[in-house]
mmCIF file of C-alpha atoms in Angstrom:
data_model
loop_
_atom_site.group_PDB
_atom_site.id
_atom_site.type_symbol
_atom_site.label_atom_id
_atom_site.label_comp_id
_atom_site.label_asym_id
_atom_site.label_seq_id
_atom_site.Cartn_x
_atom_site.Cartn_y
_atom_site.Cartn_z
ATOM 1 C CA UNK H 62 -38.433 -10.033 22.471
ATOM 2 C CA UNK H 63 -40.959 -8.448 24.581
ATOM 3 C CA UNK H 64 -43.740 -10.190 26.834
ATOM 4 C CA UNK H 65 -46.340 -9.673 24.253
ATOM 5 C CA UNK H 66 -44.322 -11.354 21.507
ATOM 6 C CA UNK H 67 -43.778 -14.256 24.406
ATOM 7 C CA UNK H 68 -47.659 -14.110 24.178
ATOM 8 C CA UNK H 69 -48.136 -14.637 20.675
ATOM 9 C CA UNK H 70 -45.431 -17.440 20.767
ATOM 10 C CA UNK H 71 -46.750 -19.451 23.464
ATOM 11 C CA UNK H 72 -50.285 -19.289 23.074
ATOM 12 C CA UNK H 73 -51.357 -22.072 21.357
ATOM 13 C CA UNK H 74 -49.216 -24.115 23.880
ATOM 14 C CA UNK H 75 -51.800 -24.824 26.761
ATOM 15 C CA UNK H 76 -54.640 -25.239 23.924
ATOM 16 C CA UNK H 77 -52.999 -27.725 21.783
ATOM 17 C CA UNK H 78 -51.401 -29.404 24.880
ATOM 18 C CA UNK H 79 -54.328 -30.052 26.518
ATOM 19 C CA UNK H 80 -56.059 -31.633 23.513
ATOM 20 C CA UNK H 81 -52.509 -33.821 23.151
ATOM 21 C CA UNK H 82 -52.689 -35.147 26.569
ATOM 22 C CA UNK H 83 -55.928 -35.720 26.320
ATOM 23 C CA UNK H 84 -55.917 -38.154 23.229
ATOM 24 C CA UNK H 85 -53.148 -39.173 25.312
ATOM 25 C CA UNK H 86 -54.515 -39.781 28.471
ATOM 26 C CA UNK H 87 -57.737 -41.275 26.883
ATOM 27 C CA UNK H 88 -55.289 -44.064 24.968
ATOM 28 C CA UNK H 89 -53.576 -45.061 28.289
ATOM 29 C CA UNK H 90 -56.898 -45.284 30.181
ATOM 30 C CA UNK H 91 -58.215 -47.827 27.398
ATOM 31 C CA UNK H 92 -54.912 -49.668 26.944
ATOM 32 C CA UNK H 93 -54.472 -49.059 30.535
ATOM 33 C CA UNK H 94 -50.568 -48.343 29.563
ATOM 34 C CA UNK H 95 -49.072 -46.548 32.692
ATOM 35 C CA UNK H 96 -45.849 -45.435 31.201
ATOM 36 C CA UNK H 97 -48.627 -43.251 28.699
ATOM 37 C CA UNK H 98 -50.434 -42.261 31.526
ATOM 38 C CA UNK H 99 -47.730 -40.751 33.194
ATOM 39 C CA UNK H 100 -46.974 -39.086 30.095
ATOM 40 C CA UNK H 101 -50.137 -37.825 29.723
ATOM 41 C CA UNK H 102 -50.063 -36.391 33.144
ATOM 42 C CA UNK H 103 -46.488 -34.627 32.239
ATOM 43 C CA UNK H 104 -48.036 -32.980 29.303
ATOM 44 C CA UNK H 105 -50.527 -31.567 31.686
ATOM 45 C CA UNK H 106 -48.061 -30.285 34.072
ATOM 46 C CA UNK H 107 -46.041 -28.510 31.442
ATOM 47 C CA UNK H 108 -49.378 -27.338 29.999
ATOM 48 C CA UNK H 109 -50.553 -25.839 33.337
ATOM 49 C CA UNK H 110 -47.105 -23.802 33.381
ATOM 50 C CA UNK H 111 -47.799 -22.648 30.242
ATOM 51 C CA UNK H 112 -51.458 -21.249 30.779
ATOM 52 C CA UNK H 113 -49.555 -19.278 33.435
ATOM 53 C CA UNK H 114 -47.021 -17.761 31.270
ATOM 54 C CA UNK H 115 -49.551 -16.961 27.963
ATOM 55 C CA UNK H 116 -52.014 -15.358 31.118
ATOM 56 C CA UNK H 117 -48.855 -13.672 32.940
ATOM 57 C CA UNK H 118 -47.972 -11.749 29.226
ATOM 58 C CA UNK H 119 -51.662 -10.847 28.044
ATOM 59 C CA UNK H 120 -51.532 -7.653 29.560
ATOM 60 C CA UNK H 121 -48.876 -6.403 27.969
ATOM 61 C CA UNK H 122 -49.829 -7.751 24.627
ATOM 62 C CA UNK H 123 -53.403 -6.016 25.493
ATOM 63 C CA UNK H 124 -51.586 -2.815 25.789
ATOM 64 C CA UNK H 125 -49.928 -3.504 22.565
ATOM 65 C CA UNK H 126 -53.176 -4.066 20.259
ATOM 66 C CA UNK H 127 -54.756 -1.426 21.767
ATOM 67 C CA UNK H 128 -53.173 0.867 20.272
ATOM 68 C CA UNK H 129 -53.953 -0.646 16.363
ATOM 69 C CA UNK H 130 -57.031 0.510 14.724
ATOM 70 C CA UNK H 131 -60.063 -1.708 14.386
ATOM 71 C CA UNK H 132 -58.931 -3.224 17.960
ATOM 72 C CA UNK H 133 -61.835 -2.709 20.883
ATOM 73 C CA UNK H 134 -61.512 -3.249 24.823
ATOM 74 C CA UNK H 135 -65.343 -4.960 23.247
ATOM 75 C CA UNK H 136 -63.288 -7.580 21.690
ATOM 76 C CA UNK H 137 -60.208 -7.633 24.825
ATOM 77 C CA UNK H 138 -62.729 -8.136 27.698
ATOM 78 C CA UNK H 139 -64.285 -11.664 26.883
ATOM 79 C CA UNK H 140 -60.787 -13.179 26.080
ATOM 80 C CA UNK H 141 -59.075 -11.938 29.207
ATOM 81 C CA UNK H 142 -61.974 -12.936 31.211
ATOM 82 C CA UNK H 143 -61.903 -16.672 29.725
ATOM 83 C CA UNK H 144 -58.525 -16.872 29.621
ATOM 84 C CA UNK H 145 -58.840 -16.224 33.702
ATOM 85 C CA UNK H 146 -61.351 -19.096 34.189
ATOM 86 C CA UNK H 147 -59.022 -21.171 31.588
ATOM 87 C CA UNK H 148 -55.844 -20.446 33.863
ATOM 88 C CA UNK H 149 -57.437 -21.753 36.952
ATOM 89 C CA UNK H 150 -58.644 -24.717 35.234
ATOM 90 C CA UNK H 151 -55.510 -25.480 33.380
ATOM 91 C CA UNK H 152 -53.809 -24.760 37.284
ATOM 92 C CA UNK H 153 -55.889 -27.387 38.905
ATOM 93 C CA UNK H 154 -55.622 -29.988 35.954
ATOM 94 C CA UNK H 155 -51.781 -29.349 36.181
ATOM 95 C CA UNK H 156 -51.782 -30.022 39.854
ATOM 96 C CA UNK H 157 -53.847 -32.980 39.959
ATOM 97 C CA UNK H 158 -51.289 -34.253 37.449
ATOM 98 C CA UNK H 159 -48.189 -33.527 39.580
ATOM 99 C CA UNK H 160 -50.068 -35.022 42.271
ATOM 100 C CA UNK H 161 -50.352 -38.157 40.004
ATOM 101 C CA UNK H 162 -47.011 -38.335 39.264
ATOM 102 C CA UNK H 163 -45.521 -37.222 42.462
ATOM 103 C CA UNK H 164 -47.740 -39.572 44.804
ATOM 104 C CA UNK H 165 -48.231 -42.779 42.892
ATOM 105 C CA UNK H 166 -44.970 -43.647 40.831
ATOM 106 C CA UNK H 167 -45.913 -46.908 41.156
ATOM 107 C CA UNK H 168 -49.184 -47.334 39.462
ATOM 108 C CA UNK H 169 -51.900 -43.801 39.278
ATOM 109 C CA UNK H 170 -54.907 -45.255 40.165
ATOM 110 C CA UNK H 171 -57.632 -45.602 37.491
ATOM 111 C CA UNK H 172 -60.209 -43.040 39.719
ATOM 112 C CA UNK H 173 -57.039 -40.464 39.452
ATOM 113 C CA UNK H 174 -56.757 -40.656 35.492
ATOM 114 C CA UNK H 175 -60.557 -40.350 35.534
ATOM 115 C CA UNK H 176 -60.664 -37.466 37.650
ATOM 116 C CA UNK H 177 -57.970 -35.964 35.215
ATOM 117 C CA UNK H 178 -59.629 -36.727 32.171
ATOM 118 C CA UNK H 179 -63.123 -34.898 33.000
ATOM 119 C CA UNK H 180 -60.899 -31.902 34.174
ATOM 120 C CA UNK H 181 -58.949 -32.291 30.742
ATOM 121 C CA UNK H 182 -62.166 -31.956 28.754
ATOM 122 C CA UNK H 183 -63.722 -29.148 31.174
ATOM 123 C CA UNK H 184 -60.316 -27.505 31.182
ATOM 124 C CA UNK H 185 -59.638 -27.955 27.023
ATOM 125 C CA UNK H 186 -63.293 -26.787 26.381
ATOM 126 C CA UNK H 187 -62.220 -23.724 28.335
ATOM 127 C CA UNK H 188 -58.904 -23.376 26.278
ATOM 128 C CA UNK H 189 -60.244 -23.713 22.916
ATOM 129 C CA UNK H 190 -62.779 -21.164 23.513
ATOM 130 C CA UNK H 191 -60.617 -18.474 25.170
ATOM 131 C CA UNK H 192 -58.600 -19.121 22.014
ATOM 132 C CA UNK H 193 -61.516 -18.402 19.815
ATOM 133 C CA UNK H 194 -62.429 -15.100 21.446
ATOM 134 C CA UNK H 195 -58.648 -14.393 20.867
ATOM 135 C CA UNK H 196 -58.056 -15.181 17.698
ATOM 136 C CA UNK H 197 -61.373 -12.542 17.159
ATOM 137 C CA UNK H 198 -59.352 -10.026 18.326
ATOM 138 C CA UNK H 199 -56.900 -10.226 15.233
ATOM 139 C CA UNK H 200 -58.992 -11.841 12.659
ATOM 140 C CA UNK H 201 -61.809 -10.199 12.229
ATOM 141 C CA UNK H 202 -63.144 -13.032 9.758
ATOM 142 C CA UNK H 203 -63.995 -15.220 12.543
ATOM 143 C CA UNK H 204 -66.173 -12.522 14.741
ATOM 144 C CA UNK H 205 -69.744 -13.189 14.359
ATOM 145 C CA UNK H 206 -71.623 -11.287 11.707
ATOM 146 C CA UNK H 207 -68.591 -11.462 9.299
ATOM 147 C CA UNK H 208 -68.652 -10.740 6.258
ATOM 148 C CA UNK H 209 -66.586 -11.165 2.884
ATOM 149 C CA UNK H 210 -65.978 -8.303 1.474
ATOM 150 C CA UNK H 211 -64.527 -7.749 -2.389
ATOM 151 C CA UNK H 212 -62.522 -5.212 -3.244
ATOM 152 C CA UNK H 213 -63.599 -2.840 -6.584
ATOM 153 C CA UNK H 214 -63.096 -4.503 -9.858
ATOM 154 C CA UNK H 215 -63.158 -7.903 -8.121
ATOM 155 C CA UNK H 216 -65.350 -10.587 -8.714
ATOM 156 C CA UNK H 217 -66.280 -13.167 -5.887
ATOM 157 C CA UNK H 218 -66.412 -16.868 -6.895
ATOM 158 C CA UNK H 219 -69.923 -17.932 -6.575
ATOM 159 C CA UNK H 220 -70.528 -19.916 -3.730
ATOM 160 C CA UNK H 221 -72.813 -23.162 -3.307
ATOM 161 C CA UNK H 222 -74.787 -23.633 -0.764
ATOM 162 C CA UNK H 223 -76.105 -27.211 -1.041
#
């Protein structure tokens, strides 16, 4: 297993994680539950870690699409510069977590899990599109201006529009 397959693997790790400790976070907040606030914040942490591995291999699974026809640096760029901004916000959401859990094992105060839940949404908005302009790069059904395409002899299902 090379880094790019590492890539592929862990991807959807700091994307769906983030959403997790979010619905997470935002449960303990309103139940105010520490125990699932401090889970919450150890979702992030492992989340953050991850956003540094999935960045850490993109290069080398960059180098490997390249290579395949139909695959652009047009459709590389955007990701790998989102998933930069998305690694630095998924780095300081992770470390205001470990700062949660490190400092206050006691109690984290309710402006902490605040301050962590706007950085979970800024940070998961971040995620989710990085992983959009991603996924373009391999599905070329989600890139804008797609279009279905039949092949000879085939007959597309009419499609409502109401």
């Amino acid at each position: 297993m090379d880094a790019a397959h590492i890539h592929l693997l862990l991807n959807h790790v700091p994307v769906l994680g983030t959403f997790f400790g979010l619905a997470l976070l935002a449960y303990a907040l309103l139940r105010r539950q520490q125990d699932v606030l401090k889970a919450a914040l150890g979702v992030f942490v492992v989340t953050g870690l991850a956003a540094g591995v999935v960045y850490l291999t993109g290069e080398s699974a960059e180098e490997l699409v390249e290579e395949m026809a139909g695959i652009t640096e047009a459709l590389i760029e955007p990701h790998e510069e989102s998933a930069l901004v998305a690694l630095v916000l998924a780095g300081v959401l992770g470390l205001a977590a470990l700062v949660g859990l490190l400092f206050f094992r006691r109690g984290v105060p309710g402006w902490l899990g605040s301050a962590v839940l706007v950085l979970a949404l800024v940070a998961g908005g971040a995620m989710a599109w990085t992983a959009n302009l991603g996924g373009r790069i391999n599905h070329p059904e989600i890139r804008p201006g797609a279009t279905v395409q039949t092949l000879p002899g085939e007959v597309q299902a009419p499609h409502d529009d109401d």
